[in-house]
Coordinates of C-alpha atoms in Angstrom, one line a residue:
M4 CA 9.5 -19.6 -60.7
T5 CA 10.5 -15.9 -60.5
R6 CA 13.5 -15.9 -62.8
L7 CA 14.3 -12.2 -63.7
F8 CA 16.1 -10.3 -61.0
N9 CA 19.5 -8.9 -60.1
D10 CA 20.0 -9.0 -56.3
P11 CA 16.9 -10.6 -54.7
A12 CA 17.3 -8.2 -51.8
R13 CA 16.8 -5.3 -54.2
F14 CA 14.0 -6.8 -56.3
T15 CA 11.4 -4.2 -55.1
D16 CA 13.7 -1.2 -55.6
D17 CA 14.7 -2.4 -59.1
M18 CA 11.0 -2.9 -59.9
I19 CA 10.0 0.6 -58.8
T20 CA 12.8 2.1 -60.9
G21 CA 11.7 0.2 -64.0
F22 CA 8.0 0.9 -63.4
A23 CA 8.5 4.6 -63.0
A24 CA 10.7 4.8 -66.1
A25 CA 8.2 2.9 -68.2
H26 CA 5.2 5.0 -67.1
Q27 CA 6.5 8.6 -66.8
E28 CA 3.3 10.0 -68.0
H29 CA 1.5 8.5 -65.0
V30 CA 3.9 8.3 -62.1
R31 CA 7.1 9.5 -60.6
A32 CA 9.1 7.6 -58.0
V33 CA 9.5 9.0 -54.5
P34 CA 11.1 7.5 -51.4
G35 CA 8.8 4.7 -50.4
G36 CA 6.8 4.3 -53.6
V37 CA 5.3 6.4 -56.4
V38 CA 2.9 9.3 -56.8
R39 CA 1.1 10.8 -59.7
A40 CA 3.3 12.4 -62.3
R41 CA 1.2 15.6 -62.3
P42 CA 0.3 17.5 -59.2
T43 CA -3.4 17.4 -58.2
R44 CA -5.6 20.3 -57.4
T45 CA -5.3 22.0 -54.1
G46 CA -7.7 20.6 -51.5
K47 CA -8.1 17.2 -53.0
V48 CA -8.1 14.1 -50.7
A49 CA -5.0 12.0 -51.6
V50 CA -6.0 8.4 -51.8
L51 CA -2.9 6.1 -51.3
T52 CA -3.0 2.4 -52.0
G53 CA -0.3 0.3 -50.3
G54 CA 1.1 -3.1 -49.4
G55 CA 3.9 -5.4 -50.2
S56 CA 5.2 -5.8 -53.8
G57 CA 4.6 -9.0 -55.8
H58 CA 0.9 -8.2 -56.6
Y59 CA 1.2 -6.0 -59.7
P60 CA -0.9 -4.2 -60.9
A61 CA -1.9 -3.9 -57.3
F62 CA -1.0 -1.5 -55.9
C63 CA 1.2 0.9 -57.9
G64 CA -0.4 0.1 -61.2
V65 CA -3.6 2.0 -60.4
V66 CA -1.9 5.4 -59.7
G67 CA -3.2 8.1 -62.0
P68 CA -6.1 10.5 -62.8
G69 CA -9.4 9.0 -61.6
F70 CA -7.8 6.4 -59.4
A71 CA -5.1 6.5 -56.7
D72 CA -2.8 9.5 -56.0
G73 CA 0.1 7.4 -54.9
S74 CA 1.2 3.9 -53.7
V75 CA 3.3 2.9 -50.8
I76 CA 5.4 -0.1 -51.8
G77 CA 6.9 -2.7 -49.4
D78 CA 9.3 -5.5 -50.2
V79 CA 7.8 -8.7 -51.6
F80 CA 4.8 -9.8 -49.5
T81 CA 6.0 -7.5 -46.8
S82 CA 4.1 -4.5 -45.3
P83 CA 5.8 -1.2 -46.1
S84 CA 7.2 0.6 -43.1
A85 CA 5.5 3.6 -41.5
A86 CA 8.4 5.8 -42.7
R87 CA 7.7 4.7 -46.3
A88 CA 4.0 5.5 -45.9
R89 CA 4.7 8.9 -44.4
S90 CA 7.1 9.7 -47.2
V91 CA 4.7 8.9 -50.0
A92 CA 1.9 10.7 -48.1
E93 CA 4.0 13.9 -47.8
A94 CA 4.7 13.8 -51.5
A95 CA 1.0 13.3 -52.5
E96 CA -0.7 15.5 -49.9
A97 CA -2.6 18.4 -51.5
G98 CA -4.4 20.0 -48.6
G99 CA -7.4 17.7 -48.4
G100 CA -5.9 15.0 -46.2
I101 CA -4.7 11.4 -46.7
L102 CA -6.5 8.1 -46.9
F103 CA -4.4 5.0 -46.8
L104 CA -6.2 1.9 -48.4
F105 CA -4.8 -1.6 -47.9
G106 CA -5.7 -5.2 -47.2
N107 CA -6.5 -6.4 -43.7
Y108 CA -3.1 -7.7 -42.6
A109 CA -1.5 -7.1 -39.2
G110 CA 1.7 -5.4 -40.5
D111 CA -0.2 -3.1 -42.8
V112 CA -2.7 -2.2 -40.1
M113 CA 0.1 -1.4 -37.7
N114 CA 2.4 0.5 -40.0
F115 CA -0.2 2.6 -41.9
G116 CA -1.9 3.3 -38.6
L117 CA 1.4 4.6 -37.2
A118 CA 2.0 6.8 -40.3
A119 CA -1.5 8.2 -40.0
R120 CA -1.0 9.2 -36.4
Q121 CA 2.3 10.8 -37.2
L122 CA 0.7 12.8 -40.0
M123 CA -2.1 13.9 -37.7
D124 CA 0.5 15.1 -35.2
D125 CA 1.9 17.2 -37.9
G126 CA -1.4 18.8 -38.7
I127 CA -2.3 16.6 -41.8
P128 CA -5.7 14.9 -41.6
A129 CA -5.1 11.2 -42.2
R130 CA -7.2 8.0 -42.1
C131 CA -6.8 4.3 -42.7
F132 CA -9.1 1.7 -44.1
A133 CA -8.4 -2.0 -44.4
V134 CA -10.3 -4.1 -47.0
T135 CA -11.9 -7.3 -45.7
D136 CA -13.4 -9.1 -48.8
D137 CA -12.0 -12.6 -48.5
I138 CA -14.9 -14.9 -47.4
A139 CA -12.6 -17.9 -46.9
S140 CA -10.5 -16.3 -44.2
A141 CA -13.2 -15.8 -41.5
P142 CA -16.9 -16.7 -41.1
A143 CA -19.7 -14.3 -42.0
D144 CA -20.3 -13.2 -38.4
Q145 CA -16.6 -12.2 -38.1
T146 CA -16.1 -10.1 -41.3
A147 CA -13.7 -7.7 -39.5
R148 CA -11.2 -10.6 -39.3
R149 CA -11.2 -11.3 -43.0
R150 CA -8.2 -10.6 -45.3
G151 CA -8.2 -8.2 -48.1
I152 CA -7.6 -9.7 -51.6
A153 CA -8.8 -8.8 -55.1
G154 CA -11.9 -7.1 -53.9
G155 CA -9.7 -4.2 -52.9
L156 CA -9.7 -3.1 -56.5
V157 CA -13.4 -2.2 -56.3
V158 CA -13.0 -0.5 -52.9
F159 CA -9.9 1.5 -54.2
K160 CA -11.7 2.5 -57.4
T161 CA -14.9 3.8 -55.8
A162 CA -13.1 5.7 -53.0
S163 CA -10.6 7.2 -55.5
A164 CA -13.5 8.3 -57.8
A165 CA -15.2 10.0 -54.9
A166 CA -12.0 11.9 -54.1
E167 CA -11.7 12.8 -57.7
E168 CA -15.2 14.3 -57.7
G169 CA -14.2 16.5 -54.8
A170 CA -15.6 14.6 -51.8
G171 CA -14.0 15.4 -48.4
L172 CA -12.0 13.0 -46.3
D173 CA -14.8 11.7 -44.2
E174 CA -17.0 11.2 -47.3
V175 CA -14.2 9.3 -49.1
V176 CA -13.8 7.0 -46.1
R177 CA -17.6 6.4 -46.0
V178 CA -17.5 5.3 -49.7
A179 CA -14.7 2.9 -48.9
E180 CA -16.6 1.4 -46.0
H181 CA -19.8 1.2 -48.0
T182 CA -18.1 -0.6 -50.9
N183 CA -16.2 -3.0 -48.7
A184 CA -19.4 -4.0 -46.9
R185 CA -20.9 -5.0 -50.2
T186 CA -17.8 -6.8 -51.6
R187 CA -17.0 -10.5 -51.4
T188 CA -14.2 -12.5 -53.0
L189 CA -13.3 -16.2 -53.2
G190 CA -10.1 -17.5 -54.7
V191 CA -8.5 -20.8 -55.7
A192 CA -4.9 -21.9 -56.2
F193 CA -3.6 -24.5 -58.6
D194 CA 0.0 -24.1 -57.5
G195 CA 2.1 -21.9 -55.3
C196 CA 4.4 -19.0 -56.1
T197 CA 8.2 -18.7 -55.8
L198 CA 10.0 -15.7 -54.2
P199 CA 12.9 -14.1 -56.1
G200 CA 16.0 -16.0 -55.4
S201 CA 14.2 -19.1 -54.0
D202 CA 14.4 -22.5 -55.7
A203 CA 11.0 -23.8 -54.4
P204 CA 7.5 -22.5 -54.2
L205 CA 6.0 -21.4 -50.9
F206 CA 3.5 -24.3 -51.2
T207 CA 2.4 -26.8 -53.7
V208 CA -0.9 -28.2 -54.7
P209 CA -1.2 -31.9 -55.7
E210 CA -1.8 -32.6 -59.4
G211 CA -5.5 -32.6 -60.2
R212 CA -6.4 -30.7 -57.0
L213 CA -7.0 -27.0 -56.1
G214 CA -6.5 -25.0 -52.9
L215 CA -9.8 -23.3 -52.0
G216 CA -9.5 -20.0 -50.2
L217 CA -5.9 -18.9 -51.0
G218 CA -4.2 -15.8 -49.7
I219 CA -2.2 -13.5 -52.0
H220 CA 1.0 -13.6 -49.9
G221 CA 1.7 -17.2 -50.7
E222 CA -0.7 -18.7 -48.2
P223 CA -2.2 -22.0 -49.3
G224 CA -5.9 -22.6 -49.5
V225 CA -7.9 -23.4 -46.4
S226 CA -9.1 -26.6 -47.9
E227 CA -8.5 -28.8 -51.0
D228 CA -10.9 -30.0 -53.7
T229 CA -10.8 -31.8 -57.0
L230 CA -9.8 -29.6 -60.0
G231 CA -12.6 -30.2 -62.5
S232 CA -13.7 -28.3 -65.5
A233 CA -14.0 -24.5 -65.9
E234 CA -17.8 -25.0 -65.5
D235 CA -17.2 -26.9 -62.2
L236 CA -14.9 -24.1 -60.9
A237 CA -17.4 -21.4 -61.9
R238 CA -20.1 -23.1 -59.9
V239 CA -17.9 -23.3 -56.8
L240 CA -16.9 -19.7 -57.0
V241 CA -20.4 -18.3 -57.8
A242 CA -22.2 -20.5 -55.2
G243 CA -19.7 -19.6 -52.5
L244 CA -20.1 -15.8 -53.1
L245 CA -23.9 -16.0 -53.3
A246 CA -24.0 -17.9 -50.0
D247 CA -22.2 -14.9 -48.4
R248 CA -24.3 -12.2 -50.1
P249 CA -24.5 -9.0 -47.9
A250 CA -27.7 -8.9 -46.0
D251 CA -28.8 -5.4 -47.1
T252 CA -28.5 -6.1 -50.9
D253 CA -31.8 -8.1 -51.3
G254 CA -33.5 -7.0 -54.6
E255 CA -30.3 -5.4 -55.9
G256 CA -29.1 -7.2 -59.1
R257 CA -26.3 -5.1 -60.5
V258 CA -22.8 -6.1 -59.5
A259 CA -19.2 -5.1 -60.2
V260 CA -17.3 -8.2 -61.0
V261 CA -13.6 -9.0 -61.0
L262 CA -12.4 -12.3 -62.3
N263 CA -8.7 -12.1 -61.4
G264 CA -5.7 -14.1 -62.5
L265 CA -3.0 -14.6 -59.9
G266 CA 0.0 -14.5 -62.2
A267 CA 0.3 -17.8 -64.0
T268 CA -3.3 -18.4 -65.2
K269 CA -3.6 -17.0 -68.7
Y270 CA -6.2 -14.7 -70.1
E271 CA -7.6 -17.3 -72.4
E272 CA -8.2 -19.6 -69.5
L273 CA -9.9 -16.7 -67.6
Y274 CA -12.2 -16.0 -70.5
V275 CA -13.2 -19.7 -70.7
L276 CA -14.1 -19.4 -67.0
W277 CA -15.8 -16.1 -67.4
G278 CA -18.2 -17.6 -70.0
A279 CA -19.5 -20.0 -67.3
V280 CA -19.5 -17.4 -64.6
A281 CA -21.4 -14.9 -66.7
R282 CA -24.1 -17.5 -67.4
L283 CA -24.4 -18.5 -63.7
L284 CA -24.7 -14.8 -62.6
D285 CA -27.5 -14.3 -65.2
E286 CA -29.3 -17.4 -63.8
A287 CA -29.0 -15.9 -60.3
G288 CA -30.6 -12.6 -61.5
L289 CA -27.4 -10.6 -61.4
T290 CA -26.2 -8.2 -64.1
P291 CA -22.4 -7.6 -64.3
V292 CA -21.6 -3.9 -64.7
R293 CA -18.4 -3.3 -66.7
P294 CA -16.8 -6.6 -65.5
E295 CA -13.0 -6.8 -65.3
V296 CA -11.3 -10.0 -66.4
G297 CA -7.5 -10.2 -66.2
E298 CA -4.5 -10.0 -63.9
L299 CA -5.5 -7.2 -61.4
V300 CA -4.2 -8.5 -58.0
T301 CA -1.5 -11.1 -58.5
S302 CA 0.8 -13.1 -56.3
L303 CA 4.0 -13.3 -58.3
D304 CA 3.8 -16.5 -60.4
M305 CA 1.0 -18.2 -58.5
A306 CA -1.3 -20.3 -60.6
G307 CA -4.9 -19.6 -59.6
C308 CA -7.7 -17.1 -59.8
S309 CA -10.4 -15.4 -57.7
L310 CA -13.9 -14.0 -58.3
T311 CA -15.1 -10.8 -56.7
L312 CA -18.7 -9.6 -56.6
S313 CA -19.6 -6.1 -55.3
W314 CA -23.3 -5.3 -55.1
L315 CA -23.9 -1.8 -56.5
D316 CA -26.3 0.9 -55.6
D317 CA -26.7 4.0 -57.7
E318 CA -23.8 5.8 -56.0
L319 CA -21.4 2.9 -56.2
E320 CA -22.2 2.2 -59.8
R321 CA -21.5 5.8 -60.8
L322 CA -18.1 5.7 -59.0
W323 CA -17.3 2.2 -60.4
L324 CA -17.9 3.5 -63.9
A325 CA -16.1 6.9 -63.5
P326 CA -13.2 7.5 -65.8
A327 CA -9.6 6.6 -64.8
D328 CA -6.3 6.6 -66.6
T329 CA -3.5 4.6 -64.9
P330 CA -0.7 2.3 -66.2
A331 CA -2.9 -0.8 -65.6
F332 CA -6.5 0.4 -65.5
R333 CA -8.1 2.7 -68.0
R334 CA -11.7 3.7 -68.4
G335 CA -13.1 6.7 -70.3
T336 CA -11.3 10.0 -70.3
P337 CA -10.8 11.6 -66.9
R338 CA -10.6 15.3 -66.6
E339 CA -7.1 16.6 -65.9
S340 CA -6.5 18.7 -62.8
P341 CA -6.7 22.5 -63.3
V342 CA -3.6 24.0 -64.6
D343 CA -3.8 27.6 -63.3
D344 CA -1.3 28.5 -60.6
A345 CA -4.0 29.3 -58.1
A346 CA -5.6 25.8 -58.4
V347 CA -2.5 23.5 -58.5
R348 CA -0.2 22.9 -55.6
P349 CA 3.6 23.1 -56.2
A350 CA 5.2 19.9 -57.5
A351 CA 7.5 19.8 -54.5
A352 CA 6.1 21.2 -51.3
P353 CA 8.5 22.1 -48.6
R354 CA 9.1 19.3 -46.1
R355 CA 7.7 19.8 -42.6
P356 CA 10.1 20.0 -39.7
E357 CA 11.4 16.6 -38.6
R358 CA 9.7 15.1 -35.6
S359 CA 11.6 15.2 -32.4
A360 CA 13.0 12.0 -31.0
A361 CA 10.7 12.4 -28.0
T362 CA 7.5 12.1 -30.0

């Protein structure tokens, strides 16, 4: 049950206000979402995460040096509008173009795509990329139809790190595509989530059962199975991902791993599960590289978890390990943007002329 709210219709706006107030060293609120508190260097590609709220720390929790430049935030489980996306893009844009990163959901694809076209019409290079890591949502020969769930964290991280290194827009898009092609996720739900103001969950799971292949917008699993021990669940998750291993990763044994809690599965439970997962990965000849265990892509108060594997090559391992400093994800000590006036864009760039009604 989601219990703490004022007006349910303003849940997202109230959340953004509180989030920005709590993390002023990292972010500032702008219409439509948040951007980094400090301006970035001139010419840097601005990587923007985006989607509906209800998934914290995705997507706004990873805004900061070494990671995203901003986040476009929609209402709970609702795609943000094109106007919101364009607003955040204009606040984050530093002369290197915009890359919108989001999960593969129809509303996100439509609205971010429209915003990118509008930005291009205004002379700002803009691209979109939709993550497709959820193996339960479509078969292996139809990966373009798959949803984006917790594996987006790995895609967002590597693309953002490439942009931080100074890669151009096309190169940052290539890194996102390359990471996504090597990333697989499988999730399970033990119980559904409840929207603010609602008195019942979006779905329920019978006692002693689990929903296999959940979605992060309150979608139930695609099938049900018996809820056994942590060891049993680890075997289901690892076996499912290994069966869908990307074809071009034979002989590569180093993987980025995300064991993700969905909101009501506590860290102690995740660590019990991780002990079994780690052993099974070792038996399969895989070496986790800086694994992440915790709540990283949630679904309000959903009980459940997901496991992500992303097969790394030398380039992706470097980017996965690169420093980052955000409200919810910290690694090493990223270098701050240059502070000389010639290298830093103004904090508030003049707005471009409004588009005419005819365009």
